[in-house]
Coordinates of C-alpha atoms and ligand atoms in Angstrom, one line a residue:
X1179 CA 101.4 102.6 142.2
X1180 CA 104.4 101.9 144.3
X1181 CA 104.3 102.4 148.1
X1182 CA 106.6 104.7 150.1
X1183 CA 107.3 104.7 153.8
X1184 CA 109.6 106.8 155.8
X1185 CA 110.3 106.7 159.5
X1186 CA 112.2 108.8 162.0
X1187 CA 112.3 108.5 165.7
X1188 CA 114.1 109.7 168.8
X1189 CA 114.7 106.2 170.0
X1190 CA 112.8 103.5 168.0
X1191 CA 114.7 101.4 165.4
X1192 CA 113.3 102.2 162.0
X1193 CA 113.5 98.9 160.3
X1194 CA 110.5 97.2 161.9
X1195 CA 108.1 100.1 161.3
X1196 CA 109.4 100.5 157.7
X1197 CA 108.9 96.8 156.8
X1198 CA 105.5 96.8 158.6
X1199 CA 104.5 99.9 156.6
X1200 CA 105.5 98.2 153.4
X1201 CA 103.3 95.2 154.1
X1202 CA 100.4 97.6 154.5
X1203 CA 101.2 99.2 151.2
X1204 CA 101.9 96.1 149.2
X1205 CA 98.6 96.5 147.4
X1206 CA 100.2 99.4 145.6
X1207 CA 102.8 97.2 143.9
X1208 CA 104.8 94.1 144.8
X1209 CA 107.5 93.2 142.3
X1210 CA 110.4 94.3 144.5
X1211 CA 111.0 96.1 147.8
X1212 CA 113.8 97.8 149.6
X1213 CA 114.9 100.0 152.6
X1214 CA 117.6 102.5 153.2
X1215 CA 118.7 103.0 156.8
X1216 CA 120.8 105.9 158.2
X1217 CA 123.2 105.8 161.2
X1218 CA 126.2 107.9 162.2
X1219 CA 128.2 105.5 160.0
X1220 CA 126.3 106.4 156.8
X1221 CA 123.5 104.8 154.8
X1222 CA 122.9 101.1 154.2
X1223 CA 120.6 99.9 151.5
X1224 CA 118.9 96.5 151.4
X1225 CA 116.7 95.5 148.4
X1226 CA 115.2 92.4 147.0
X1227 CA 113.0 91.3 144.1
X1228 CA 109.6 89.8 144.9
X1229 CA 107.3 90.6 147.8
X1230 CA 108.1 92.4 151.1
X1231 CA 108.4 88.9 152.7
X1232 CA 111.6 88.4 150.6
X1233 CA 113.0 91.7 151.8
X1234 CA 112.2 90.7 155.3
X1235 CA 114.2 87.4 154.9
X1236 CA 117.1 89.3 153.4
X1237 CA 117.1 91.7 156.4
X1238 CA 116.9 88.8 158.9
X1239 CA 120.1 87.4 157.2
X1240 CA 122.0 90.6 156.8
X1241 CA 121.0 92.9 159.6
X1242 CA 121.3 91.2 163.0
X1243 CA 118.8 92.4 165.7
X1244 CA 121.6 93.8 167.9
X1245 CA 122.6 96.1 165.0
X1246 CA 119.2 97.5 164.3
X1247 CA 119.0 99.9 167.2
X1248 CA 121.4 102.3 165.7
X1249 CA 119.2 103.0 162.7
X1250 CA 116.4 105.3 163.8
X1251 CA 115.8 106.9 160.5
X1252 CA 115.0 105.3 157.1
X1253 CA 113.0 105.1 153.9
X1254 CA 111.4 102.1 152.2
X1255 CA 109.6 101.3 149.0
X1256 CA 107.5 98.5 147.4
X1257 CA 107.5 98.7 143.6
X1258 CA 105.2 98.3 140.6
X1259 CA 107.6 98.5 137.7
X1260 CA 107.3 101.3 135.1
X1261 CA 110.8 102.1 133.9
X1262 CA 112.9 98.9 133.8
X1263 CA 112.3 95.3 134.7
X1264 CA 111.5 94.3 138.3
X1265 CA 115.2 93.5 139.1
X1266 CA 117.2 94.1 142.2
X1267 CA 119.1 96.9 140.5
X1268 CA 115.8 98.7 139.5
X1269 CA 114.3 98.2 143.0
X1270 CA 114.2 101.3 145.2
X1271 CA 115.8 103.0 147.2
X1272 CA 118.2 104.4 144.6
X1273 CA 121.4 106.1 145.6
X1274 CA 123.7 108.9 144.5
X1275 CA 126.7 110.8 145.9
X1276 CA 128.7 107.6 146.3
X1277 CA 125.9 106.0 148.4
X1278 CA 125.5 109.0 150.7
X1279 CA 122.1 109.9 149.4
X1280 CA 119.1 107.5 149.1
X1281 CA 115.7 108.1 147.6
X1282 CA 112.4 106.3 147.1
X1283 CA 109.9 107.6 144.6
X1284 CA 106.3 106.9 143.4
X1285 CA 105.1 108.3 140.1
X1286 CA 106.7 108.9 136.7
X1287 CA 109.4 111.5 135.7
X1288 CA 108.4 112.2 132.2
X1289 CA 111.5 114.1 131.1
X1290 CA 113.9 111.5 132.7
X1291 CA 115.5 110.6 129.3
X1292 CA 116.7 114.1 128.7
X1293 CA 117.7 114.6 132.3
X1294 CA 119.6 111.3 132.2
X1295 CA 121.4 112.2 129.0
X1296 CA 122.5 115.6 130.6
X1297 CA 123.7 113.9 133.7
X1298 CA 125.6 111.2 131.8
X1299 CA 127.4 114.0 129.8
X1300 CA 128.6 115.3 133.2
X1301 CA 130.0 111.8 133.9
X1302 CA 127.3 110.5 136.2
X1303 CA 127.2 106.7 136.1
X1304 CA 123.8 105.1 136.4
X1305 CA 123.2 101.8 138.3
X1306 CA 119.6 101.3 137.2
X1307 CA 117.2 101.9 134.3
X1308 CA 114.7 103.8 136.4
X1309 CA 113.5 107.4 136.1
X1310 CA 113.9 107.7 139.9
X1311 CA 117.7 107.5 139.8
X1312 CA 117.8 110.7 137.8
X1313 CA 116.2 112.5 140.7
X1314 CA 118.7 111.1 143.2
X1315 CA 121.7 112.4 141.1
X1316 CA 120.0 115.8 140.6
X1317 CA 119.5 116.3 144.3
X1318 CA 123.2 115.3 145.0
X1319 CA 124.4 117.8 142.4
X1320 CA 122.3 120.7 143.8
X1321 CA 123.4 119.9 147.4
X1322 CA 125.5 122.9 148.5
X1323 CA 124.8 122.3 152.2
X1324 CA 121.0 122.7 152.5
X1325 CA 119.2 119.4 151.9
X1326 CA 115.7 121.0 151.4
X1327 CA 116.9 123.5 148.9
X1328 CA 118.8 120.8 147.0
X1329 CA 115.7 118.7 146.7
X1330 CA 113.6 121.8 145.7
X1331 CA 116.0 122.7 142.9
X1332 CA 116.0 119.1 141.6
X1333 CA 112.2 118.8 141.7
X1334 CA 111.8 122.1 139.9
X1335 CA 113.5 120.5 136.9
X1336 CA 111.3 117.4 136.9
X1337 CA 108.2 117.0 134.7
X1338 CA 105.7 114.4 135.7
X1339 CA 104.6 113.1 139.0
X1340 CA 106.2 112.2 142.3
X1341 CA 105.7 111.2 145.9
X1342 CA 109.2 110.9 147.2
X1343 CA 111.3 110.6 150.3
X1344 CA 115.1 111.1 150.6
X1345 CA 117.8 110.8 153.3
X1346 CA 121.4 111.9 153.1
X1347 CA 124.4 111.1 155.2
X1348 CA 125.5 114.7 154.7
X1349 CA 122.4 115.8 156.6
X1350 CA 122.1 113.3 159.4
X1351 CA 118.6 113.1 161.0
X1352 CA 116.8 114.9 158.1
X1353 CA 114.3 113.4 155.8
X1354 CA 113.0 115.3 152.8
X1355 CA 109.6 114.4 151.4
X1356 CA 107.6 116.0 148.6
X1357 CA 104.6 115.3 146.5
X1358 CA 103.1 116.2 143.1
X1359 CA 100.4 114.0 141.7
X1360 CA 101.2 111.0 144.0
X1361 CA 99.9 110.9 147.5
X1362 CA 102.0 111.4 150.6
X1363 CA 100.8 111.6 154.2
X1364 CA 102.8 112.4 157.3
X1365 CA 101.8 110.8 160.6
X1366 CA 102.9 112.8 163.6
X1367 CA 103.3 110.6 166.7
X1368 CA 104.7 111.6 170.1
X1369 CA 108.2 110.3 169.5
X1370 CA 108.0 109.1 165.9
X1371 CA 107.1 110.5 162.5
X1372 CA 105.9 108.2 159.8
X1373 CA 105.5 109.1 156.2
X1374 CA 103.6 106.9 153.8
X1375 CA 101.7 106.8 150.5
X1376 CA 98.6 106.3 152.5
X1377 CA 97.4 106.2 156.1
X1378 CA 97.1 102.5 156.3
X1379 CA 100.9 102.4 156.9
X1380 CA 100.6 105.0 159.6
X1381 CA 97.6 104.2 161.9
X1382 CA 99.6 101.6 163.8
X1383 CA 101.7 104.5 165.1
X1384 CA 99.5 107.5 165.2
X1385 CA 96.1 108.8 163.9
X1386 CA 97.3 112.4 163.7
X1387 CA 98.1 113.0 160.1
X1388 CA 99.0 115.8 157.7
X1389 CA 98.0 115.3 154.0
X1390 CA 100.6 117.1 151.8
X1391 CA 99.3 118.9 148.8
X1392 CA 100.8 119.0 145.3
X1393 CA 103.9 121.2 145.3
X1394 CA 104.6 120.8 149.0
X1395 CA 108.1 119.7 150.2
X1396 CA 108.9 119.0 153.8
X1397 CA 111.9 118.6 156.0
X1398 CA 111.2 116.0 158.7
X1399 CA 113.3 115.4 161.8
X1400 CA 112.2 113.5 165.0
X1401 CA 111.4 116.9 166.5
X1402 CA 109.0 118.1 163.8
X1403 CA 107.9 118.8 160.3
X1404 CA 108.5 121.9 158.3
X1405 CA 106.6 122.3 155.1
X1406 CA 107.5 124.7 152.3
X1407 CA 106.6 125.3 148.6
X1408 CA 109.3 124.5 146.1
X1409 CA 110.1 128.2 146.1
X1410 CA 110.9 127.9 149.8
X1411 CA 107.9 129.8 151.1
X1412 CA 106.7 128.3 154.4
X1413 CA 103.3 126.5 154.1
X1414 CA 100.9 125.5 156.9
X1415 CA 98.9 122.3 156.6
X1416 CA 96.5 121.3 159.4
X1417 CA 96.9 118.1 161.4
X1418 CA 93.8 115.9 160.9
X1419 CA 92.6 112.8 162.8
X1420 CA 92.0 109.6 160.9
X1421 CA 88.6 108.3 161.9
X1422 CA 89.3 104.5 161.8
X1423 CA 91.9 102.4 163.5
X1424 CA 94.2 99.5 162.8
X1425 CA 91.4 96.8 163.2
X1426 CA 89.9 98.1 160.0
X1427 CA 93.0 97.0 158.0
X1428 CA 93.7 93.6 159.6
X1429 CA 92.3 90.4 158.2
X1430 CA 90.2 89.7 161.4
X1431 CA 90.2 85.9 161.1
X1432 CA 89.5 85.8 157.3
X1433 CA 91.8 83.9 155.1
X1434 CA 92.0 86.8 152.6
X1435 CA 91.2 90.5 152.6
X1436 CA 89.0 89.9 149.6
X1437 CA 86.8 87.6 151.5
X1438 CA 86.7 89.9 154.6
X1439 CA 85.8 92.8 152.4
X1440 CA 83.0 90.8 150.6
X1441 CA 81.6 90.0 154.1
X1442 CA 82.0 93.6 155.3
X1443 CA 79.5 94.7 152.7
X1444 CA 76.3 94.8 154.8
X1445 CA 78.0 97.1 157.3
X1446 CA 79.9 99.1 154.7
X1447 CA 76.7 99.7 152.8
X1448 CA 74.9 100.7 156.0
X1449 CA 77.6 103.2 156.5
X1450 CA 77.3 104.5 152.9
X1451 CA 73.5 105.0 153.5
X1452 CA 73.5 106.2 157.1
X1453 CA 71.9 109.6 157.6
X1454 CA 71.5 110.1 153.9
X1455 CA 67.9 109.1 153.4
X1456 CA 65.0 111.5 153.9
X1457 CA 61.7 109.5 154.0
X1458 CA 59.6 112.6 154.6
X1459 CA 60.8 114.2 151.3
X1460 CA 61.2 110.8 149.5
X1461 CA 64.7 111.9 148.6
X1462 CA 68.3 111.7 149.8
X1463 CA 70.5 114.1 151.7
X1464 CA 73.9 114.4 150.2
X1465 CA 75.4 117.5 151.8
X1466 CA 78.9 116.9 150.3
X1467 CA 77.5 117.6 146.9
X1468 CA 76.9 121.2 147.9
X1469 CA 74.4 121.7 145.1
X1470 CA 71.1 123.5 145.5
X1471 CA 67.9 122.0 143.9
X1472 CA 68.2 124.9 141.4
X1473 CA 71.7 123.9 140.4
X1474 CA 70.7 120.3 140.1
X1475 CA 67.7 121.2 138.0
X1476 CA 69.9 123.1 135.6
X1477 CA 72.0 120.0 134.8
X1478 CA 71.4 118.8 131.2
X1479 CA 73.7 115.8 131.0
X1480 CA 75.7 113.6 133.3
X1481 CA 79.1 112.2 132.4
X1482 CA 80.5 109.5 134.8
X1483 CA 84.3 108.9 134.5
X1484 CA 86.3 106.1 136.1
X1485 CA 88.5 103.1 135.5
X1486 CA 88.2 99.4 136.2
X1487 CA 85.6 98.5 138.7
X1488 CA 84.8 102.1 139.3
X1489 CA 83.9 102.4 135.5
X1490 CA 81.6 99.5 135.8
X1491 CA 79.8 101.1 138.8
X1492 CA 79.6 104.3 136.6
X1493 CA 78.0 102.2 133.9
X1494 CA 75.3 101.2 136.3
X1495 CA 74.9 104.9 137.0
X1496 CA 73.8 105.5 133.4
X1497 CA 70.8 103.3 133.9
X1498 CA 69.9 104.9 137.2
X1499 CA 70.3 108.5 136.1
X1500 CA 68.4 108.0 132.9
X1501 CA 65.6 106.1 134.5
X1502 CA 65.2 108.1 137.7
X1503 CA 66.2 111.6 136.6
X1504 CA 65.5 111.6 132.8
X1505 CA 69.1 112.8 132.2
X1506 CA 71.2 111.6 129.3
X1507 CA 74.2 110.0 131.0
X1508 CA 77.5 108.8 129.4
X1509 CA 79.9 106.6 131.4
X1510 CA 83.4 107.2 130.0
X1511 CA 86.7 105.4 130.6
X1512 CA 88.7 108.2 132.2
X1513 CA 91.8 108.1 130.0
X1514 CA 89.7 107.9 126.8
X1515 CA 87.6 110.8 128.0
X1516 CA 90.5 113.1 129.0
X1517 CA 92.3 112.6 125.7
X1518 CA 89.2 113.0 123.5
X1519 CA 89.1 116.8 123.9
X1520 CA 85.7 116.1 125.6
X1521 CA 82.7 118.2 124.9
X1522 CA 81.6 119.3 128.4
X1523 CA 80.6 122.6 129.8
X1524 CA 78.5 124.4 132.4
X1525 CA 75.4 122.3 131.7
X1526 CA 77.2 119.1 132.3
X1527 CA 77.7 117.3 135.6
X1528 CA 80.9 115.2 135.6
X1529 CA 81.0 112.6 138.4
X1530 CA 84.5 111.0 139.0
X1531 CA 84.3 107.6 140.5
X1532 CA 87.3 106.3 142.3
X1533 CA 87.8 104.1 145.3
X1534 CA 91.3 105.3 146.0
X1535 CA 90.7 108.9 144.8
X1536 CA 94.2 108.7 143.3
X1537 CA 93.8 107.0 139.9
X1538 CA 95.9 109.2 137.5
X1539 CA 93.5 109.0 134.5
X1540 CA 90.4 109.8 136.6
X1541 CA 92.2 112.7 138.2
X1542 CA 93.2 114.0 134.8
X1543 CA 89.6 113.7 133.7
X1544 CA 88.6 115.8 136.7
X1545 CA 91.1 118.5 135.9
X1546 CA 90.1 118.6 132.3
X1547 CA 86.4 118.9 133.2
X1548 CA 87.1 121.7 135.7
X1549 CA 89.1 123.5 133.0
X1550 CA 86.1 123.3 130.7
X1551 CA 83.7 124.8 133.2
X1552 CA 81.7 121.7 134.0
X1553 CA 80.2 121.0 137.4
X1554 CA 82.5 118.3 138.9
X1555 CA 82.0 116.0 141.8
X1556 CA 84.0 113.1 143.2
X1557 CA 82.6 109.8 144.4
X1558 CA 85.5 108.4 146.4
X1559 CA 86.1 106.1 149.3
X1560 CA 89.4 107.4 150.6
X1561 CA 88.8 110.6 152.6
X1562 CA 91.1 113.4 151.7
X1563 CA 92.3 111.8 148.5
X1564 CA 93.4 113.9 145.6
X1565 CA 90.3 113.5 143.5
X1566 CA 88.0 114.2 146.5
X1567 CA 90.0 117.3 147.2
X1568 CA 90.3 118.6 143.7
X1569 CA 86.7 118.0 142.8
X1570 CA 85.9 120.0 145.8
X1571 CA 82.4 118.5 146.3
X1572 CA 81.2 115.0 146.2
X1573 CA 79.9 111.9 148.1
X1574 CA 82.2 109.8 150.3
X1575 CA 81.4 106.1 150.3
X1576 CA 82.4 105.5 153.9
X1577 CA 82.9 101.8 153.0
X1578 CA 86.1 101.6 155.2
X1579 CA 89.6 100.8 153.9
X1580 CA 89.7 98.4 151.0
X1581 CA 93.0 96.4 150.9
X1582 CA 92.4 93.6 148.5
X1583 CA 93.6 94.6 145.0
X1584 CA 90.3 93.4 143.5
X1585 CA 87.7 95.8 144.5
X1586 CA 84.5 94.5 146.1
X1587 CA 82.8 96.6 148.7
X1588 CA 83.7 99.7 146.9
X1589 CA 81.7 98.6 143.9
X1590 CA 78.5 98.0 145.8
X1591 CA 79.0 101.2 147.8
X1592 CA 79.5 103.2 144.6
X1593 CA 76.3 101.8 143.1
X1594 CA 74.5 102.6 146.4
X1595 CA 75.9 106.1 146.4
X1596 CA 74.9 106.6 142.7
X1597 CA 71.4 105.4 143.5
X1598 CA 71.0 107.9 146.2
X1599 CA 72.4 110.6 143.9
X1600 CA 70.0 109.6 141.1
X1601 CA 67.2 109.7 143.6
X1602 CA 68.1 113.2 144.8
X1603 CA 68.5 114.4 141.2
X1604 CA 65.3 112.6 140.1
X1605 CA 63.3 114.4 142.9
X1606 CA 64.4 117.8 141.6
X1607 CA 62.8 116.7 138.3
X1608 CA 60.0 114.3 137.4
X1609 CA 60.4 111.5 139.9
X1610 CA 57.2 111.4 141.9
X1611 CA 57.0 111.4 145.7
X1612 CA 55.6 107.8 145.5
X1613 CA 58.4 106.5 143.4
X1614 CA 60.9 108.3 145.5
X1615 CA 59.4 106.8 148.7
X1616 CA 59.5 103.3 147.1
X1617 CA 63.2 103.8 146.4
X1618 CA 64.0 105.1 149.9
X1619 CA 62.5 101.8 151.1
X1620 CA 64.5 99.7 148.6
X1621 CA 67.8 101.5 149.5
X1622 CA 67.2 100.8 153.2
X1623 CA 66.9 97.1 152.5
X1624 CA 70.3 96.8 150.6
X1625 CA 72.4 95.7 153.6
X1626 CA 69.9 92.9 154.3
X1627 CA 69.8 91.8 150.7
X1628 CA 73.6 91.5 150.7
X1629 CA 73.5 89.6 154.1
X1630 CA 71.1 87.0 152.6
X1631 CA 73.4 86.4 149.6
X1632 CA 76.4 86.0 151.9
X1633 CA 74.4 83.4 153.8
X1634 CA 74.3 81.4 150.5
X1635 CA 78.2 81.3 150.3
X1636 CA 78.4 77.5 150.6
X1637 CA 76.1 76.9 147.6
X1638 CA 78.2 79.4 145.6
X1639 CA 81.4 77.6 146.6
X1640 CA 80.0 74.3 145.4
X1641 CA 79.1 75.6 142.0
X1642 CA 82.6 77.3 141.8
X1643 CA 84.1 73.9 142.5
X1644 CA 82.4 72.5 139.4
X1645 CA 83.7 75.2 137.1
X1646 CA 87.1 76.0 138.7
X1647 CA 89.1 74.4 136.0
X1648 CA 87.5 76.2 133.1
X1649 CA 90.0 78.2 130.9
X1650 CA 87.4 80.6 129.4
X1651 CA 84.1 82.0 130.6
X1652 CA 81.5 84.4 129.4
X1653 CA 79.3 86.6 131.5
X1654 CA 76.1 87.9 130.0
X1655 CA 73.6 90.5 131.2
X1656 CA 71.3 93.1 129.7
X1657 CA 70.3 96.6 130.7
X1658 CA 71.3 97.5 134.2
X1659 CA 72.8 94.0 134.5
X1660 CA 75.2 94.4 131.6
X1661 CA 77.8 96.3 133.7
X1662 CA 77.3 93.7 136.4
X1663 CA 78.3 91.1 133.8
X1664 CA 81.5 93.1 133.0
X1665 CA 82.3 93.3 136.7
X1666 CA 81.8 89.6 137.2
X1667 CA 84.2 88.9 134.3
X1668 CA 86.7 91.4 135.6
X1669 CA 86.7 89.8 139.1
X1670 CA 87.4 86.3 137.7
X1671 CA 90.2 87.6 135.4
X1672 CA 91.8 89.6 138.2
X1673 CA 91.8 87.0 141.0
X1674 CA 91.5 83.6 139.3
X1675 CA 93.4 84.3 136.0
X1676 CA 90.5 82.9 134.0
X1677 CA 90.1 84.4 130.6
X1678 CA 86.6 85.9 130.8
X1679 CA 84.5 88.2 128.7
X1680 CA 81.5 90.2 129.7
X1681 CA 78.9 90.8 127.0
X1682 CA 75.5 92.3 126.5
X1683 CA 73.3 89.2 126.4
X1684 CA 72.0 90.0 123.0
X1685 CA 75.5 90.6 121.5
X1686 CA 76.8 87.1 122.2
X1687 CA 75.2 85.8 119.1
X1688 CA 77.1 88.3 116.9
X1689 CA 80.4 86.5 117.0
X1690 CA 81.4 85.3 120.4
X1691 CA 78.9 82.4 120.2
X1692 CA 81.4 80.8 117.8
X1693 CA 83.6 80.1 120.9
X1694 CA 81.0 78.3 122.9
X1695 CA 81.3 74.6 123.7
X1696 CA 80.9 72.3 126.7
X1697 CA 84.2 73.8 127.9
X1698 CA 83.1 77.4 128.1
X1699 CA 80.7 78.1 131.0
X1700 CA 78.4 81.1 130.5
X1701 CA 77.3 83.0 133.6
X1702 CA 73.9 84.6 132.9
X1703 CA 72.5 87.4 135.0
X1704 CA 68.8 86.6 135.4
X1705 CA 67.5 88.7 138.2
X1706 CA 64.1 90.3 137.7
X1707 CA 64.6 93.3 135.5
X1708 CA 62.8 94.2 132.3
X1709 CA 64.1 92.0 129.5
X1710 CA 64.9 89.0 131.7
X1711 CA 62.8 86.8 129.3
X1712 CA 65.0 87.8 126.4
X1713 CA 68.1 86.8 128.4
X1714 CA 66.5 83.5 129.1
X1715 CA 66.2 83.1 125.3
X1716 CA 70.0 83.8 125.0
X1717 CA 70.6 81.2 127.7
X1718 CA 68.8 78.7 125.4
X1719 CA 71.1 79.7 122.6
X1720 CA 74.1 78.9 124.7
X1721 CA 72.8 75.6 125.9
X1722 CA 72.0 74.6 122.3
X1723 CA 75.8 75.0 121.7
X1724 CA 76.4 72.7 124.7
X1725 CA 77.8 75.5 126.9
X1726 CA 76.9 75.0 130.6
X1727 CA 75.1 78.0 132.0
X1728 CA 75.3 79.3 135.6
X1729 CA 72.3 81.5 136.3
X1730 CA 72.2 84.2 139.0
X1731 CA 68.5 84.3 139.4
X1732 CA 65.8 85.4 141.9
X1733 CA 65.0 82.9 144.6
X1734 CA 61.9 81.0 143.7
X1735 CA 62.2 81.8 139.9
X1736 CA 61.6 78.2 138.8
X1737 CA 61.6 79.1 135.1
X1738 CA 65.1 80.6 135.3
X1739 CA 66.3 77.7 137.5
X1740 CA 65.0 75.1 135.0
X1741 CA 66.7 76.9 132.1
X1742 CA 70.2 76.8 133.4
X1743 CA 72.7 74.1 134.4
X1744 CA 73.3 75.5 137.8
X1745 CA 71.3 78.2 139.5
X1746 CA 72.6 80.6 142.3
X1747 CA 69.7 82.3 144.1
X1748 CA 69.7 85.9 145.1
X1749 CA 66.8 87.6 146.9
X1750 CA 64.0 89.4 145.0
X1751 CA 64.9 93.1 144.6
X1752 CA 63.8 96.0 142.5
X1753 CA 65.8 96.4 139.2
X1754 CA 67.8 99.3 140.7
X1755 CA 69.3 96.9 143.4
X1756 CA 69.7 93.9 141.1
X1757 CA 73.3 94.8 140.0
X1758 CA 74.4 95.0 143.7
X1759 CA 72.8 91.6 144.5
X1760 CA 74.2 90.0 141.3
X1761 CA 77.7 91.3 141.8
X1762 CA 77.9 90.1 145.4
X1763 CA 77.2 86.6 144.2
X1764 CA 79.8 87.0 141.4
X1765 CA 82.4 88.3 143.9
X1766 CA 82.0 85.1 145.9
X1767 CA 82.1 82.9 142.8
X1768 CA 85.3 84.5 141.6
X1769 CA 86.8 84.3 145.1
X1770 CA 86.1 80.5 145.3
X1771 CA 87.3 79.8 141.8
X1772 CA 90.6 81.7 142.7
X1773 CA 91.0 79.8 146.0
X1774 CA 90.5 76.4 144.3
X1775 CA 93.0 77.4 141.6
X1776 CA 95.5 78.3 144.3
X1777 CA 95.9 81.9 143.2
X1778 CA 97.3 84.8 145.3
X1779 CA 94.0 86.3 145.8
X1780 CA 94.8 89.6 147.6
X1781 CA 97.7 90.5 145.3
X1782 CA 97.2 89.1 141.8
X1783 CA 100.1 89.1 139.5
X1784 CA 100.9 92.3 137.5
X1785 CA 98.2 94.4 139.2
X1786 CA 98.2 97.2 141.7
X1787 CA 95.3 98.7 143.6
X1788 CA 96.1 102.3 143.1
X1789 CA 97.1 103.2 139.6
X1790 CA 98.8 106.6 139.8
X1791 CA 100.4 106.3 136.3
X1792 CA 98.7 106.9 133.0
Ligands
G6P2287 C1 93.1 99.5 139.4 C2 92.6 98.4 140.4 C3 91.1 98.2 140.2 C4 90.3 99.5 140.3 C5 90.9 100.6 139.3 C6 90.3 101.9 139.6 O1 93.1 99.0 138.2 O2 93.3 97.2 140.3 O3 90.6 97.3 141.1 O4 89.0 99.3 140.0 O5 92.3 100.7 139.5 O6 90.7 102.4 140.9 P1 89.9 103.5 141.7 O7 90.7 103.6 143.0 O8 90.0 104.7 140.9 O9 88.6 103.0 141.9

């Protein structure tokens, strides 16, 4: 939620790297953007509502190229509004001290109202409705000549979360950055230092990075980075190397990141699987779990927490864990879980699903579960992310960076990782060698299954064309395909702005069927799983109400093809793989509907990829 960039260099103008960094972070929010630049003459702020492109236009008009060279230090921000409308006044950076201090912030200052009231009593005038501006004024008030101490004192009074960067004309050449609950990474180049909410804004300059931890505050100059705790004790954080490069976050010839990421799935899933299957033991190696067979055998219940697409993957996990490991499993929406005073303890294994590893509600669920003594693991894509670190053990997806706000490859990688986890857990229990060996074979085939579905893209695009103008859609599935129906509905809501609802196939007749007509297409998930015949019965019920039905069915299943209005074929798989296969087809369907409706596919309105507020 909100993206932050900071840049300082011995000789490179800051404005280009700052704006480029913002473009990389736009997935975190895109309702307004701004930069603050420092030179010997003081600080200049430029901000604009709308996307980073609008800010770039403003800079082109107001900051001529020959003036840019003198600004070699600056901070920048792309916003996802929390406090205050997305106006120019509320856009970051915010200033204090008569424009001498500028700050960008990501997160929420929960006690901002009382802090603001106190500051107003002292005569401070506010220019915005944001919580961030409070922090700017507090730092200015505590500034008695040492910028780092001033920021530390201010941050000690703040309740809530922050990733922040500040510059001050009173302390030329210094940038203060700090984090608590919102990510912040420092890239250390030879002549430049880049700070950002995530490494995607850094890898163009360097792959050497320092991940700040909660409670860290750093003073950055072009010469180096000094990290402290808020109590001013020096802290050492190791420099790590990012294991991917800029190519991974470029569109590489695709029109949209979403399409690129859909097409990356065979390779991404091969990476999720690589080195993790053990045919000789008919099980999986998942060393990051750091759990002995004895510890796994002692688990009595699994709870899977997550939000959005990650929650849907977790719901697939329920079927996998219950079927393969005979373990009662509850998928839980992370915010509901954490506020329910959850009943978890040492016999429970809580698995936190998160592509970004930064989702605030999922992180809070992890902390609550750790407090209650449960066994906790993360299942994250972003290496070094907060959830991955705090859970302390887990499975990385290795699906590569996901840029499109709507998640695609992370879902299929999550389900694949859960399947391997369920296999491993199952083999500590009653899953036989033969069944384990069958699954190992099925998992190995996943990349090829996905490849085959992608080869059918044109047929999916054709069907999408037929239904692109629908205002409402239903997605139905049963059993392990019910979460896939939810995910199909979510994708089309997110990227195509079509009102869509995912339902258990059997539940449709208990109310929603009243909404069916020839104008409400129903997407039915008809892959070969137990209960498919029943779903075919539900399809008949829809057609009897004149609703057109799009069936996602196994290639060669003539019965299913004859039952629906339009059939999209997916390869024959075992039931455990069916959600992956079905969702890949639904991702392409949503993508094409969105494209035909002229939507902004990679950055849908009102959304953000990484939701670091509750
Ligand atoms: C946001 C994104 C969704 C994502 C969800 C969970 O709502 O827009 O695409 O599924 O957060 O994100 P996570 O990073 O925890 O998987």
